Amino acid sequence: MDFSNSEESTIIRDNIKKLLGNYSSNDYLLKYDEYKLDLELFKELKQGGYLFDLESKNPFNLEFFLIVCEELGYSNATFDPTQCISDVAMTLSESNTEIAKSALKKLFSEDDYIFSSALVEPLNYDIESPSLIGKITGERYCLTGKKIFSYAADQASCMLISFICDDGIKLALIDPRLCNVRHTSNTTSKPYFEISFSNFDISQDQIINGDKNGLDILKDISAKKILIQASYAKGITNRMIELTSEYTSAREQFGRPIGSFQAVAHRAANAFISNQVLDLNLKHVTYKYLNNNECENELLNLKYILGNTLHEISYTAQHLHGGMGVAKEYPLWRYCLEAKEFELMNGNSKSALAKLSQNLTSNQ
Amino acid sequence: MKIELNKKQESLKQELREYFTSMMTSSLTKELSDDKYFEGGGPEFRKTLKQIGKDGWIGLSWPKEFGGKEFTPTEQYIFVEEVMRTGFPFPFLTTESVGPMIVKFGSEWAKENIATGILNGDIIFAIGYSEPNSGTDLASLQTRAIEKNNGYLINGQKIWTSLANYADYVWLATRTNDEVKKHKGISIFIVPTDDKGFKYTPIKTLGDVTTNSTFYEDVYVPKQNLVGNIDEGWNLITSQLNLERLALVNHGPVDQMFQELLLLINDTKLSDGTNLSEVDWVKRNVANIYSGLESLKLICWKLVWGMENENLSMTDASMAKIYGSEFFIEAYRQMMEILGEIAILKKDDLSIMNSKLERMYRTASILTFGGGTNEVQRDIIAMAGLFMPRSR
């Protein structure tokens, strides 16, 4: 058994921390409060080798990407590479289709080139069951339906979508500039877009399934999404706990630090325990996933835990901060909004629990 | 990072599972289902413990030169897990807390006689720490040992001295010096329970676990019964607490019951014909228990990994104690909800899982305050994990 981090991962963490330090001061973040999209940071992450490493045999390293995501969550960074790298680029790297190879080439060679994904649908908690319909007409598909929470769709040159047709689930690359794209205002001010399809026509050579089953591809995207969300969650909760500890140690009432009251200390200790539980489960599932071990139930459990933990720690931190917890002059509020987003994105704790319970009781 | 048992550990687990399953003979199982003997002390229990000693399964953490196995903390954890799955009341405190300390700090007499007796499965200890007025604030204890005739005369009272009703010795914490800070003036003695000055009265508890008040009236012990140096007993007390905390919250017994529950709900139909495993809220409870068990297992594994690498974190030990003890209560509650009112039946034709669940539920609350109350564990986390000011 070994719970330690490798030297390489420690170096990556230190370096990304240093880089993000330049992008996360309160003054810097203020500039993005209305619209949180920082393409400069994206370029810097790309050039710094934090998103992929072209010198390596496999340019994508999920283990290191998870560290980057944790630090992005911790710093409340102004760019989220999840859709571009994990949903799309990592998926394309597994596809043997021409369109996938050519799109990846552009991502690697053009600084501004960015991918977006459109996998989430309104009131559909499960990205593995898309309801966007693709009607087969000869060699083509005609799409009708809606996707939401597509990140930076207005900047992307290429977008991965999922749909269902008579042949099963398909994934395709499209040019979002040809779609009906609408910005959706949201609590974290991230650049999320709604994509509407009405008889939208795509050709067979835009499909990236290759010899793979569409459901299997979505299952893998979904698994990585959970690991990434949990990594973000870990960064967010780490920072919220840190802020809480600092604040309750410094803030005095009745002549002593409020952290010396057991009622305060114990609530903080509970948050600490929940955070450790999240961390341990994340490490365990990451280990299993990276070693190709079956881990569907462990992933669902992680999803369940991450939602609960984000909710618990967010409210604990706000409560123990008192008014400062909600004041915009203090950084906590941003983390609380991020926490809620990650809690609800791509299914929630309860939907994960329901799926987990189904697996446990039907696997007898 | 490698978060799984290695092949050697997996095979140890298998070996232990087979060994202890074969140990649970029908006569032992019958004896342990008797309220009088379910915590051990009966003739079948004594016989089995001797056999376990003979087979070399006592003294796991002890040095090889003293007949031990020098098991790593992970291997010890696996051992505890497998024994607890069977329900055999293995005297861990004697074998894994008291024994190694006697080997390390005891007199020559203690090493030759007491340590060997423990290894052979002949000797069992009770732990005499708490007093009526010294519980969480253990260092304020008042049972006294005064030097006399090249030995010590002990007077005082202890409470919650579990197993004292059948133990051979008490591992007794006494005050030996009032002139120094309270943590500094404490010494540990090996006190025989057949001394005429030793008495006990049983205390029956909610979970039918019997514990005891123990009384020491002019109990005389020779100097060889002192463990370690005089006035330096506090370290002996605290060094075994982390191990004790880990043993208390081992995930094995609840996992065992959870596996039994899964089989049961799949085979059980409600009066309307619905299979229990198809009911939504039942499934939810099952998933909740699974989730807690996974986390508890990982917390414990990390703790043993820390011990193995001489990096035992006080925060991790406290966290394991809190998480485990509070999870047990919730897990039993959710299991009992699934089974409904029959979950509280005691040894009736209708009772299920051999009434284990109702008994475990009744004993679970002991763990939230026993072994260091959870409030103090939270204080430790706030101070050592979060660097918050000391609670007052």
JSON list of N, CA and C in Angstrom, two decimals, chain A residues 1-4 241 245 248-249 256-257 260 262 265-266 268-270 272 276-277 280-281 283-284 287 297 301 304-305 353 357-358 360-361 364, chain B residues 1-4 262 266 277 283-284 287-288 290-291 294-295 298-299 301-302 305 315 319 322-323 375 378-379 381-382 386-392:
[
{"chain": "A", "resi": 1, "resn": "MET", "atom": "N", "xyz": [0.85, -1.19, 0.00]},
{"chain": "A", "resi": 1, "resn": "MET", "atom": "CA", "xyz": [0.00, 0.00, 0.00]},
{"chain": "A", "resi": 1, "resn": "MET", "atom": "C", "xyz": [0.89, 1.25, 0.00]},
{"chain": "A", "resi": 2, "resn": "ASP", "atom": "N", "xyz": [0.50, 2.22, -0.75]},
{"chain": "A", "resi": 2, "resn": "ASP", "atom": "CA", "xyz": [1.32, 3.44, -0.80]},
{"chain": "A", "resi": 2, "resn": "ASP", "atom": "C", "xyz": [0.41, 4.63, -1.10]},
{"chain": "A", "resi": 3, "resn": "PHE", "atom": "N", "xyz": [0.26, 5.51, -0.14]},
{"chain": "A", "resi": 3, "resn": "PHE", "atom": "CA", "xyz": [-0.59, 6.69, -0.32]},
{"chain": "A", "resi": 3, "resn": "PHE", "atom": "C", "xyz": [0.23, 7.93, -0.71]},
{"chain": "A", "resi": 4, "resn": "SER", "atom": "N", "xyz": [1.52, 7.74, -0.93]},
{"chain": "A", "resi": 4, "resn": "SER", "atom": "CA", "xyz": [2.35, 8.92, -1.16]},
{"chain": "A", "resi": 4, "resn": "SER", "atom": "C", "xyz": [2.24, 9.41, -2.61]},
{"chain": "A", "resi": 241, "resn": "ILE", "atom": "N", "xyz": [-11.51, 25.38, 3.46]},
{"chain": "A", "resi": 241, "resn": "ILE", "atom": "CA", "xyz": [-11.11, 24.97, 4.81]},
{"chain": "A", "resi": 241, "resn": "ILE", "atom": "C", "xyz": [-9.96, 25.83, 5.31]},
{"chain": "A", "resi": 245, "resn": "SER", "atom": "N", "xyz": [-10.00, 28.11, 8.62]},
{"chain": "A", "resi": 245, "resn": "SER", "atom": "CA", "xyz": [-9.06, 27.93, 9.71]},
{"chain": "A", "resi": 245, "resn": "SER", "atom": "C", "xyz": [-8.35, 29.26, 10.03]},
{"chain": "A", "resi": 248, "resn": "THR", "atom": "N", "xyz": [-11.02, 31.82, 11.60]},
{"chain": "A", "resi": 248, "resn": "THR", "atom": "CA", "xyz": [-11.47, 31.54, 12.97]},
{"chain": "A", "resi": 248, "resn": "THR", "atom": "C", "xyz": [-10.32, 31.60, 13.98]},
{"chain": "A", "resi": 249, "resn": "SER", "atom": "N", "xyz": [-9.09, 31.50, 13.49]},
{"chain": "A", "resi": 249, "resn": "SER", "atom": "CA", "xyz": [-7.94, 31.65, 14.40]},
{"chain": "A", "resi": 249, "resn": "SER", "atom": "C", "xyz": [-7.65, 33.13, 14.67]},
{"chain": "A", "resi": 256, "resn": "ARG", "atom": "N", "xyz": [-11.39, 36.20, 22.91]},
{"chain": "A", "resi": 256, "resn": "ARG", "atom": "CA", "xyz": [-10.53, 35.08, 22.45]},
{"chain": "A", "resi": 256, "resn": "ARG", "atom": "C", "xyz": [-10.90, 34.68, 21.01]},
{"chain": "A", "resi": 257, "resn": "PRO", "atom": "N", "xyz": [-9.97, 34.00, 20.33]},
{"chain": "A", "resi": 257, "resn": "PRO", "atom": "CA", "xyz": [-10.28, 33.60, 18.95]},
{"chain": "A", "resi": 257, "resn": "PRO", "atom": "C", "xyz": [-11.52, 32.71, 18.91]},
{"chain": "A", "resi": 260, "resn": "SER", "atom": "N", "xyz": [-11.30, 28.93, 19.21]},
{"chain": "A", "resi": 260, "resn": "SER", "atom": "CA", "xyz": [-11.06, 28.24, 20.48]},
{"chain": "A", "resi": 260, "resn": "SER", "atom": "C", "xyz": [-12.36, 27.80, 21.16]},
{"chain": "A", "resi": 262, "resn": "GLN", "atom": "N", "xyz": [-15.32, 25.30, 21.31]},
{"chain": "A", "resi": 262, "resn": "GLN", "atom": "CA", "xyz": [-15.47, 23.94, 20.79]},
{"chain": "A", "resi": 262, "resn": "GLN", "atom": "C", "xyz": [-16.52, 23.84, 19.70]},
{"chain": "A", "resi": 265, "resn": "ALA", "atom": "N", "xyz": [-14.70, 24.84, 16.65]},
{"chain": "A", "resi": 265, "resn": "ALA", "atom": "CA", "xyz": [-13.62, 23.89, 16.31]},
{"chain": "A", "resi": 265, "resn": "ALA", "atom": "C", "xyz": [-14.20, 22.57, 15.80]},
{"chain": "A", "resi": 266, "resn": "HIS", "atom": "N", "xyz": [-15.28, 22.10, 16.42]},
{"chain": "A", "resi": 266, "resn": "HIS", "atom": "CA", "xyz": [-15.81, 20.79, 16.04]},
{"chain": "A", "resi": 266, "resn": "HIS", "atom": "C", "xyz": [-16.47, 20.82, 14.67]},
{"chain": "A", "resi": 268, "resn": "ALA", "atom": "N", "xyz": [-15.57, 22.78, 12.29]},
{"chain": "A", "resi": 268, "resn": "ALA", "atom": "CA", "xyz": [-14.44, 22.81, 11.34]},
{"chain": "A", "resi": 268, "resn": "ALA", "atom": "C", "xyz": [-13.81, 21.42, 11.22]},
{"chain": "A", "resi": 269, "resn": "ALA", "atom": "N", "xyz": [-13.71, 20.71, 12.36]},
{"chain": "A", "resi": 269, "resn": "ALA", "atom": "CA", "xyz": [-13.12, 19.37, 12.33]},
{"chain": "A", "resi": 269, "resn": "ALA", "atom": "C", "xyz": [-13.97, 18.43, 11.48]},
{"chain": "A", "resi": 270, "resn": "ASN", "atom": "N", "xyz": [-15.28, 18.57, 11.55]},
{"chain": "A", "resi": 270, "resn": "ASN", "atom": "CA", "xyz": [-16.15, 17.74, 10.70]},
{"chain": "A", "resi": 270, "resn": "ASN", "atom": "C", "xyz": [-15.88, 18.00, 9.23]},
{"chain": "A", "resi": 272, "resn": "PHE", "atom": "N", "xyz": [-13.12, 19.04, 7.99]},
{"chain": "A", "resi": 272, "resn": "PHE", "atom": "CA", "xyz": [-11.80, 18.45, 7.72]},
{"chain": "A", "resi": 272, "resn": "PHE", "atom": "C", "xyz": [-11.94, 16.96, 7.42]},
{"chain": "A", "resi": 276, "resn": "GLN", "atom": "N", "xyz": [-11.05, 14.92, 3.96]},
{"chain": "A", "resi": 276, "resn": "GLN", "atom": "CA", "xyz": [-10.11, 13.80, 3.89]},
{"chain": "A", "resi": 276, "resn": "GLN", "atom": "C", "xyz": [-10.77, 12.59, 3.22]},
{"chain": "A", "resi": 277, "resn": "VAL", "atom": "N", "xyz": [-12.05, 12.40, 3.52]},
{"chain": "A", "resi": 277, "resn": "VAL", "atom": "CA", "xyz": [-12.78, 11.28, 2.92]},
{"chain": "A", "resi": 277, "resn": "VAL", "atom": "C", "xyz": [-12.85, 11.47, 1.41]},
{"chain": "A", "resi": 280, "resn": "LEU", "atom": "N", "xyz": [-9.33, 10.71, -0.02]},
{"chain": "A", "resi": 280, "resn": "LEU", "atom": "CA", "xyz": [-8.97, 9.30, -0.05]},
{"chain": "A", "resi": 280, "resn": "LEU", "atom": "C", "xyz": [-9.73, 8.56, -1.15]},
{"chain": "A", "resi": 281, "resn": "ASN", "atom": "N", "xyz": [-11.02, 8.87, -1.29]},
{"chain": "A", "resi": 281, "resn": "ASN", "atom": "CA", "xyz": [-11.79, 8.21, -2.34]},
{"chain": "A", "resi": 281, "resn": "ASN", "atom": "C", "xyz": [-11.30, 8.62, -3.72]},
{"chain": "A", "resi": 283, "resn": "LYS", "atom": "N", "xyz": [-8.24, 9.50, -4.53]},
{"chain": "A", "resi": 283, "resn": "LYS", "atom": "CA", "xyz": [-6.97, 8.79, -4.77]},
{"chain": "A", "resi": 283, "resn": "LYS", "atom": "C", "xyz": [-7.21, 7.33, -5.15]},
{"chain": "A", "resi": 284, "resn": "HIS", "atom": "N", "xyz": [-8.11, 6.71, -4.40]},
{"chain": "A", "resi": 284, "resn": "HIS", "atom": "CA", "xyz": [-8.38, 5.29, -4.61]},
{"chain": "A", "resi": 284, "resn": "HIS", "atom": "C", "xyz": [-8.96, 5.05, -6.01]},
{"chain": "A", "resi": 287, "resn": "TYR", "atom": "N", "xyz": [-6.44, 5.69, -8.76]},
{"chain": "A", "resi": 287, "resn": "TYR", "atom": "CA", "xyz": [-5.52, 4.55, -8.86]},
{"chain": "A", "resi": 287, "resn": "TYR", "atom": "C", "xyz": [-6.16, 3.40, -9.64]},
{"chain": "A", "resi": 297, "resn": "ASN", "atom": "N", "xyz": [-18.65, 1.29, -9.54]},
{"chain": "A", "resi": 297, "resn": "ASN", "atom": "CA", "xyz": [-19.29, 1.63, -8.26]},
{"chain": "A", "resi": 297, "resn": "ASN", "atom": "C", "xyz": [-18.47, 2.65, -7.47]},
{"chain": "A", "resi": 301, "resn": "ASN", "atom": "N", "xyz": [-19.68, 6.28, -6.27]},
{"chain": "A", "resi": 301, "resn": "ASN", "atom": "CA", "xyz": [-19.53, 6.66, -4.85]},
{"chain": "A", "resi": 301, "resn": "ASN", "atom": "C", "xyz": [-18.77, 7.98, -4.74]},
{"chain": "A", "resi": 304, "resn": "TYR", "atom": "N", "xyz": [-21.04, 10.78, -5.59]},
{"chain": "A", "resi": 304, "resn": "TYR", "atom": "CA", "xyz": [-21.96, 11.00, -4.46]},
{"chain": "A", "resi": 304, "resn": "TYR", "atom": "C", "xyz": [-21.25, 11.80, -3.36]},
{"chain": "A", "resi": 305, "resn": "ILE", "atom": "N", "xyz": [-20.03, 11.37, -3.04]},
{"chain": "A", "resi": 305, "resn": "ILE", "atom": "CA", "xyz": [-19.29, 12.02, -1.97]},
{"chain": "A", "resi": 305, "resn": "ILE", "atom": "C", "xyz": [-18.89, 13.45, -2.33]},
{"chain": "A", "resi": 353, "resn": "LEU", "atom": "N", "xyz": [-26.13, 8.23, -6.33]},
{"chain": "A", "resi": 353, "resn": "LEU", "atom": "CA", "xyz": [-26.48, 7.25, -5.30]},
{"chain": "A", "resi": 353, "resn": "LEU", "atom": "C", "xyz": [-27.53, 6.26, -5.82]},
{"chain": "A", "resi": 357, "resn": "SER", "atom": "N", "xyz": [-26.92, 2.36, -6.04]},
{"chain": "A", "resi": 357, "resn": "SER", "atom": "CA", "xyz": [-27.78, 1.43, -5.31]},
{"chain": "A", "resi": 357, "resn": "SER", "atom": "C", "xyz": [-28.35, 0.38, -6.26]},
{"chain": "A", "resi": 358, "resn": "GLN", "atom": "N", "xyz": [-28.66, 0.79, -7.48]},
{"chain": "A", "resi": 358, "resn": "GLN", "atom": "CA", "xyz": [-29.16, -0.15, -8.47]},
{"chain": "A", "resi": 358, "resn": "GLN", "atom": "C", "xyz": [-28.09, -1.20, -8.77]},
{"chain": "A", "resi": 360, "resn": "LEU", "atom": "N", "xyz": [-25.59, -2.12, -6.86]},
{"chain": "A", "resi": 360, "resn": "LEU", "atom": "CA", "xyz": [-25.30, -2.98, -5.70]},
{"chain": "A", "resi": 360, "resn": "LEU", "atom": "C", "xyz": [-26.38, -4.03, -5.50]},
{"chain": "A", "resi": 361, "resn": "THR", "atom": "N", "xyz": [-27.63, -3.66, -5.73]},
{"chain": "A", "resi": 361, "resn": "THR", "atom": "CA", "xyz": [-28.70, -4.61, -5.43]},
{"chain": "A", "resi": 361, "resn": "THR", "atom": "C", "xyz": [-29.01, -5.51, -6.62]},
{"chain": "A", "resi": 364, "resn": "GLN", "atom": "N", "xyz": [-26.23, -9.15, -7.43]},
{"chain": "A", "resi": 364, "resn": "GLN", "atom": "CA", "xyz": [-26.16, -10.31, -6.54]},
{"chain": "A", "resi": 364, "resn": "GLN", "atom": "C", "xyz": [-25.95, -11.60, -7.32]},
{"chain": "B", "resi": 1, "resn": "MET", "atom": "N", "xyz": [1.81, 5.93, -5.74]},
{"chain": "B", "resi": 1, "resn": "MET", "atom": "CA", "xyz": [0.51, 5.63, -5.14]},
{"chain": "B", "resi": 1, "resn": "MET", "atom": "C", "xyz": [0.09, 4.20, -5.55]},
{"chain": "B", "resi": 2, "resn": "LYS", "atom": "N", "xyz": [-0.33, 3.46, -4.57]},
{"chain": "B", "resi": 2, "resn": "LYS", "atom": "CA", "xyz": [-0.80, 2.09, -4.87]},
{"chain": "B", "resi": 2, "resn": "LYS", "atom": "C", "xyz": [-1.78, 1.73, -3.77]},
{"chain": "B", "resi": 3, "resn": "ILE", "atom": "N", "xyz": [-3.05, 1.90, -4.04]},
{"chain": "B", "resi": 3, "resn": "ILE", "atom": "CA", "xyz": [-4.02, 1.76, -2.96]},
{"chain": "B", "resi": 3, "resn": "ILE", "atom": "C", "xyz": [-4.76, 0.43, -3.09]},
{"chain": "B", "resi": 4, "resn": "GLU", "atom": "N", "xyz": [-4.10, -0.61, -2.73]},
{"chain": "B", "resi": 4, "resn": "GLU", "atom": "CA", "xyz": [-4.70, -1.94, -2.69]},
{"chain": "B", "resi": 4, "resn": "GLU", "atom": "C", "xyz": [-3.76, -2.86, -1.91]},
{"chain": "B", "resi": 262, "resn": "LEU", "atom": "N", "xyz": [-26.80, -8.00, 1.94]},
{"chain": "B", "resi": 262, "resn": "LEU", "atom": "CA", "xyz": [-27.03, -8.00, 0.50]},
{"chain": "B", "resi": 262, "resn": "LEU", "atom": "C", "xyz": [-27.65, -9.32, 0.04]},
{"chain": "B", "resi": 266, "resn": "ASN", "atom": "N", "xyz": [-31.87, -9.79, -1.17]},
{"chain": "B", "resi": 266, "resn": "ASN", "atom": "CA", "xyz": [-32.16, -10.33, -2.50]},
{"chain": "B", "resi": 266, "resn": "ASN", "atom": "C", "xyz": [-33.09, -11.54, -2.42]},
{"chain": "B", "resi": 277, "resn": "SER", "atom": "N", "xyz": [-34.95, -6.04, -2.39]},
{"chain": "B", "resi": 277, "resn": "SER", "atom": "CA", "xyz": [-33.86, -5.35, -3.11]},
{"chain": "B", "resi": 277, "resn": "SER", "atom": "C", "xyz": [-34.37, -4.44, -4.22]},
{"chain": "B", "resi": 283, "resn": "LYS", "atom": "N", "xyz": [-32.66, 0.41, -1.52]},
{"chain": "B", "resi": 283, "resn": "LYS", "atom": "CA", "xyz": [-31.46, 0.51, -2.37]},
{"chain": "B", "resi": 283, "resn": "LYS", "atom": "C", "xyz": [-30.61, 1.70, -1.94]},
{"chain": "B", "resi": 284, "resn": "ARG", "atom": "N", "xyz": [-31.32, 2.78, -1.59]},
{"chain": "B", "resi": 284, "resn": "ARG", "atom": "CA", "xyz": [-30.58, 4.00, -1.17]},
{"chain": "B", "resi": 284, "resn": "ARG", "atom": "C", "xyz": [-29.79, 3.72, 0.12]},
{"chain": "B", "resi": 287, "resn": "ALA", "atom": "N", "xyz": [-26.73, 1.69, -0.68]},
{"chain": "B", "resi": 287, "resn": "ALA", "atom": "CA", "xyz": [-25.66, 2.48, -1.30]},
{"chain": "B", "resi": 287, "resn": "ALA", "atom": "C", "xyz": [-24.99, 3.40, -0.27]},
{"chain": "B", "resi": 288, "resn": "ASN", "atom": "N", "xyz": [-25.77, 3.93, 0.65]},
{"chain": "B", "resi": 288, "resn": "ASN", "atom": "CA", "xyz": [-25.19, 4.78, 1.69]},
{"chain": "B", "resi": 288, "resn": "ASN", "atom": "C", "xyz": [-24.20, 4.01, 2.56]},
{"chain": "B", "resi": 290, "resn": "TYR", "atom": "N", "xyz": [-22.62, 1.27, 1.73]},
{"chain": "B", "resi": 290, "resn": "TYR", "atom": "CA", "xyz": [-21.46, 0.95, 0.89]},
{"chain": "B", "resi": 290, "resn": "TYR", "atom": "C", "xyz": [-20.49, 2.13, 0.85]},
{"chain": "B", "resi": 291, "resn": "SER", "atom": "N", "xyz": [-21.06, 3.31, 0.66]},
{"chain": "B", "resi": 291, "resn": "SER", "atom": "CA", "xyz": [-20.24, 4.52, 0.54]},
{"chain": "B", "resi": 291, "resn": "SER", "atom": "C", "xyz": [-19.42, 4.75, 1.82]},
{"chain": "B", "resi": 294, "resn": "GLU", "atom": "N", "xyz": [-16.61, 2.06, 2.18]},
{"chain": "B", "resi": 294, "resn": "GLU", "atom": "CA", "xyz": [-15.47, 2.32, 1.31]},
{"chain": "B", "resi": 294, "resn": "GLU", "atom": "C", "xyz": [-14.57, 3.37, 1.94]},
{"chain": "B", "resi": 295, "resn": "SER", "atom": "N", "xyz": [-15.19, 4.44, 2.44]},
{"chain": "B", "resi": 295, "resn": "SER", "atom": "CA", "xyz": [-14.40, 5.53, 3.01]},
{"chain": "B", "resi": 295, "resn": "SER", "atom": "C", "xyz": [-13.69, 5.07, 4.28]},
{"chain": "B", "resi": 298, "resn": "LEU", "atom": "N", "xyz": [-10.66, 3.05, 3.48]},
{"chain": "B", "resi": 298, "resn": "LEU", "atom": "CA", "xyz": [-9.54, 3.86, 2.99]},
{"chain": "B", "resi": 298, "resn": "LEU", "atom": "C", "xyz": [-8.89, 4.65, 4.12]},
{"chain": "B", "resi": 299, "resn": "ILE", "atom": "N", "xyz": [-9.71, 5.16, 5.05]},
{"chain": "B", "resi": 299, "resn": "ILE", "atom": "CA", "xyz": [-9.16, 5.89, 6.19]},
{"chain": "B", "resi": 299, "resn": "ILE", "atom": "C", "xyz": [-8.25, 4.97, 7.00]},
{"chain": "B", "resi": 301, "resn": "TRP", "atom": "N", "xyz": [-6.81, 2.14, 6.01]},
{"chain": "B", "resi": 301, "resn": "TRP", "atom": "CA", "xyz": [-5.63, 1.75, 5.23]},
{"chain": "B", "resi": 301, "resn": "TRP", "atom": "C", "xyz": [-4.59, 2.86, 5.26]},
{"chain": "B", "resi": 302, "resn": "LYS", "atom": "N", "xyz": [-5.04, 4.09, 5.16]},
{"chain": "B", "resi": 302, "resn": "LYS", "atom": "CA", "xyz": [-4.06, 5.19, 5.16]},
{"chain": "B", "resi": 302, "resn": "LYS", "atom": "C", "xyz": [-3.36, 5.26, 6.52]},
{"chain": "B", "resi": 305, "resn": "TRP", "atom": "N", "xyz": [-0.84, 2.55, 6.71]},
{"chain": "B", "resi": 305, "resn": "TRP", "atom": "CA", "xyz": [0.28, 2.92, 5.82]},
{"chain": "B", "resi": 305, "resn": "TRP", "atom": "C", "xyz": [1.17, 3.94, 6.52]},
{"chain": "B", "resi": 315, "resn": "THR", "atom": "N", "xyz": [-3.79, 13.25, 13.72]},
{"chain": "B", "resi": 315, "resn": "THR", "atom": "CA", "xyz": [-5.04, 13.69, 13.09]},
{"chain": "B", "resi": 315, "resn": "THR", "atom": "C", "xyz": [-5.72, 12.52, 12.40]},
{"chain": "B", "resi": 319, "resn": "MET", "atom": "N", "xyz": [-9.31, 11.01, 13.27]},
{"chain": "B", "resi": 319, "resn": "MET", "atom": "CA", "xyz": [-10.32, 11.00, 12.22]},
{"chain": "B", "resi": 319, "resn": "MET", "atom": "C", "xyz": [-10.91, 9.60, 12.06]},
{"chain": "B", "resi": 322, "resn": "ILE", "atom": "N", "xyz": [-13.36, 8.94, 14.93]},
{"chain": "B", "resi": 322, "resn": "ILE", "atom": "CA", "xyz": [-14.64, 9.64, 14.79]},
{"chain": "B", "resi": 322, "resn": "ILE", "atom": "C", "xyz": [-15.45, 9.05, 13.64]},
{"chain": "B", "resi": 323, "resn": "TYR", "atom": "N", "xyz": [-14.81, 8.96, 12.49]},
{"chain": "B", "resi": 323, "resn": "TYR", "atom": "CA", "xyz": [-15.55, 8.52, 11.30]},
{"chain": "B", "resi": 323, "resn": "TYR", "atom": "C", "xyz": [-16.12, 7.12, 11.52]},
{"chain": "B", "resi": 375, "resn": "GLU", "atom": "N", "xyz": [-15.39, 14.14, 21.07]},
{"chain": "B", "resi": 375, "resn": "GLU", "atom": "CA", "xyz": [-15.22, 15.59, 21.20]},
{"chain": "B", "resi": 375, "resn": "GLU", "atom": "C", "xyz": [-13.73, 15.93, 21.31]},
{"chain": "B", "resi": 378, "resn": "ARG", "atom": "N", "xyz": [-12.08, 15.57, 18.05]},
{"chain": "B", "resi": 378, "resn": "ARG", "atom": "CA", "xyz": [-12.31, 16.74, 17.17]},
{"chain": "B", "resi": 378, "resn": "ARG", "atom": "C", "xyz": [-11.42, 17.92, 17.59]},
{"chain": "B", "resi": 379, "resn": "ASP", "atom": "N", "xyz": [-11.23, 18.06, 18.89]},
{"chain": "B", "resi": 379, "resn": "ASP", "atom": "CA", "xyz": [-10.31, 19.10, 19.37]},
{"chain": "B", "resi": 379, "resn": "ASP", "atom": "C", "xyz": [-8.92, 18.86, 18.78]},
{"chain": "B", "resi": 381, "resn": "ILE", "atom": "N", "xyz": [-8.14, 17.30, 16.01]},
{"chain": "B", "resi": 381, "resn": "ILE", "atom": "CA", "xyz": [-8.13, 17.61, 14.57]},
{"chain": "B", "resi": 381, "resn": "ILE", "atom": "C", "xyz": [-8.05, 19.13, 14.36]},
{"chain": "B", "resi": 382, "resn": "ALA", "atom": "N", "xyz": [-8.85, 19.87, 15.14]},
{"chain": "B", "resi": 382, "resn": "ALA", "atom": "CA", "xyz": [-8.85, 21.32, 14.97]},
{"chain": "B", "resi": 382, "resn": "ALA", "atom": "C", "xyz": [-7.46, 21.89, 15.26]},
{"chain": "B", "resi": 386, "resn": "LEU", "atom": "N", "xyz": [-5.91, 21.47, 11.60]},
{"chain": "B", "resi": 386, "resn": "LEU", "atom": "CA", "xyz": [-6.33, 22.78, 11.06]},
{"chain": "B", "resi": 386, "resn": "LEU", "atom": "C", "xyz": [-5.55, 23.94, 11.66]},
{"chain": "B", "resi": 387, "resn": "PHE", "atom": "N", "xyz": [-4.72, 23.63, 12.63]},
{"chain": "B", "resi": 387, "resn": "PHE", "atom": "CA", "xyz": [-3.90, 24.65, 13.31]},
{"chain": "B", "resi": 387, "resn": "PHE", "atom": "C", "xyz": [-4.73, 25.75, 13.93]},
{"chain": "B", "resi": 388, "resn": "MET", "atom": "N", "xyz": [-5.89, 25.38, 14.40]},
{"chain": "B", "resi": 388, "resn": "MET", "atom": "CA", "xyz": [-6.73, 26.36, 15.10]},
{"chain": "B", "resi": 388, "resn": "MET", "atom": "C", "xyz": [-6.30, 26.44, 16.57]},
{"chain": "B", "resi": 389, "resn": "PRO", "atom": "N", "xyz": [-6.71, 27.51, 17.27]},
{"chain": "B", "resi": 389, "resn": "PRO", "atom": "CA", "xyz": [-6.27, 27.62, 18.67]},
{"chain": "B", "resi": 389, "resn": "PRO", "atom": "C", "xyz": [-6.85, 26.50, 19.54]},
{"chain": "B", "resi": 390, "resn": "ARG", "atom": "N", "xyz": [-6.15, 26.19, 20.61]},
{"chain": "B", "resi": 390, "resn": "ARG", "atom": "CA", "xyz": [-6.60, 25.13, 21.52]},
{"chain": "B", "resi": 390, "resn": "ARG", "atom": "C", "xyz": [-7.98, 25.46, 22.09]},
{"chain": "B", "resi": 391, "resn": "SER", "atom": "N", "xyz": [-8.87, 24.48, 22.08]},
{"chain": "B", "resi": 391, "resn": "SER", "atom": "CA", "xyz": [-10.22, 24.71, 22.62]},
{"chain": "B", "resi": 391, "resn": "SER", "atom": "C", "xyz": [-10.15, 24.83, 24.13]},
{"chain": "B", "resi": 392, "resn": "ARG", "atom": "N", "xyz": [-11.03, 25.68, 24.67]},
{"chain": "B", "resi": 392, "resn": "ARG", "atom": "CA", "xyz": [-11.04, 25.84, 26.12]},
{"chain": "B", "resi": 392, "resn": "ARG", "atom": "C", "xyz": [-12.41, 25.51, 26.68]}
]
